[in-house]
């Protein structure tokens, strides 16, 4: 018997995204002040992109985050480009 993979819908939450980005920024060694500024800008832009779509996958969300993070920090962008992959 083959089990089908069920897709669990998630809802986009800016607060959760900010917390996740702050955690990732701390892990890669960004200072708290710089991380707060970068996280605020990334969250704002990603929220605008997500608002224009009816549905979005987790991979799409990570790609949006990586694209925005690339403008501010290459390491943070790398984390989101490779999210879910074995590095």
Protein backbone atom coordinates (compact mmCIF):
# COMPACT_ATOMS: atom_id res chain seq x y z
CA UNK A 1 0.00 0.00 0.00
CA UNK A 2 1.36 3.40 -0.99
CA UNK A 3 0.74 6.26 1.37
CA UNK A 4 -0.02 9.61 -0.15
CA UNK A 5 1.78 12.58 1.23
CA UNK A 6 -0.73 15.04 2.61
CA UNK A 7 -0.04 18.70 2.15
CA UNK A 8 -0.53 20.70 5.29
CA UNK A 9 -1.43 24.30 4.56
CA UNK A 10 0.39 26.95 6.53
CA UNK A 11 -0.53 30.56 6.97
CA UNK A 12 1.97 33.35 6.49
CA UNK A 13 2.69 35.27 9.67
CA UNK A 14 5.07 38.23 9.65
CA UNK A 15 5.91 37.80 13.33
CA UNK A 16 6.92 34.17 12.85
CA UNK A 17 9.03 35.11 9.83
CA UNK A 18 10.79 37.84 11.82
CA UNK A 19 11.59 35.42 14.64
CA UNK A 20 12.89 32.80 12.21
CA UNK A 21 15.03 35.37 10.37
CA UNK A 22 16.42 36.74 13.65
CA UNK A 23 17.38 33.24 14.74
CA UNK A 24 19.11 32.56 11.41
CA UNK A 25 20.88 35.94 11.55
CA UNK A 26 22.20 35.21 15.04
CA UNK A 27 23.40 31.77 13.94
CA UNK A 28 25.50 33.24 11.12
CA UNK A 29 26.94 35.86 13.48
CA UNK A 30 25.19 39.11 12.57
CA UNK A 31 25.05 41.73 15.30
CA UNK A 32 21.65 42.24 16.88
CA UNK A 33 21.29 45.83 15.64
CA UNK A 34 22.16 44.98 12.05
CA UNK A 35 19.99 41.87 12.14
CA UNK A 36 16.95 43.84 13.32
CA UNK A 37 17.25 46.31 10.45
CA UNK A 38 17.80 43.61 7.84
CA UNK A 39 15.00 41.40 9.18
CA UNK A 40 12.53 44.30 9.14
CA UNK A 41 13.31 45.11 5.50
CA UNK A 42 13.19 41.50 4.35
CA UNK A 43 9.93 40.81 6.18
CA UNK A 44 8.27 43.88 4.69
CA UNK A 45 9.20 42.97 1.10
CA UNK A 46 8.31 39.28 1.47
CA UNK A 47 4.93 40.18 3.01
CA UNK A 48 4.20 42.39 -0.01
CA UNK A 49 5.01 39.53 -2.42
CA UNK A 50 2.99 36.98 -0.46
CA UNK A 51 -0.03 39.30 -0.33
CA UNK A 52 -0.26 39.30 -4.13
CA UNK A 53 -0.59 35.51 -4.34
CA UNK A 54 -3.55 33.29 -3.55
CA UNK A 55 -1.38 30.36 -2.49
CA UNK A 56 2.32 29.90 -1.94
CA UNK A 57 4.57 26.93 -1.29
CA UNK A 58 7.26 26.78 1.35
CA UNK A 59 9.87 26.60 -1.40
CA UNK A 60 8.47 29.77 -2.98
CA UNK A 61 8.57 31.52 0.38
CA UNK A 62 12.18 30.50 0.98
CA UNK A 63 13.08 31.67 -2.52
CA UNK A 64 11.46 35.08 -1.90
CA UNK A 65 13.35 35.39 1.39
CA UNK A 66 16.65 34.40 -0.24
CA UNK A 67 16.16 36.93 -3.04
CA UNK A 68 15.58 39.76 -0.57
CA UNK A 69 18.32 38.60 1.81
CA UNK A 70 20.82 38.59 -1.07
CA UNK A 71 20.62 42.40 -1.10
CA UNK A 72 21.76 42.66 2.52
CA UNK A 73 23.74 39.57 3.48
CA UNK A 74 25.04 36.76 1.27
CA UNK A 75 25.30 34.26 4.16
CA UNK A 76 21.70 34.76 5.22
CA UNK A 77 20.59 34.33 1.61
CA UNK A 78 22.62 31.11 1.37
CA UNK A 79 20.80 29.71 4.40
CA UNK A 80 17.41 30.23 2.74
CA UNK A 81 18.49 29.09 -0.72
CA UNK A 82 19.53 25.76 0.77
CA UNK A 83 16.75 25.37 3.32
CA UNK A 84 15.62 21.75 3.40
CA UNK A 85 18.68 20.45 1.55
CA UNK A 86 21.57 18.50 2.98
CA UNK A 87 24.67 20.67 2.81
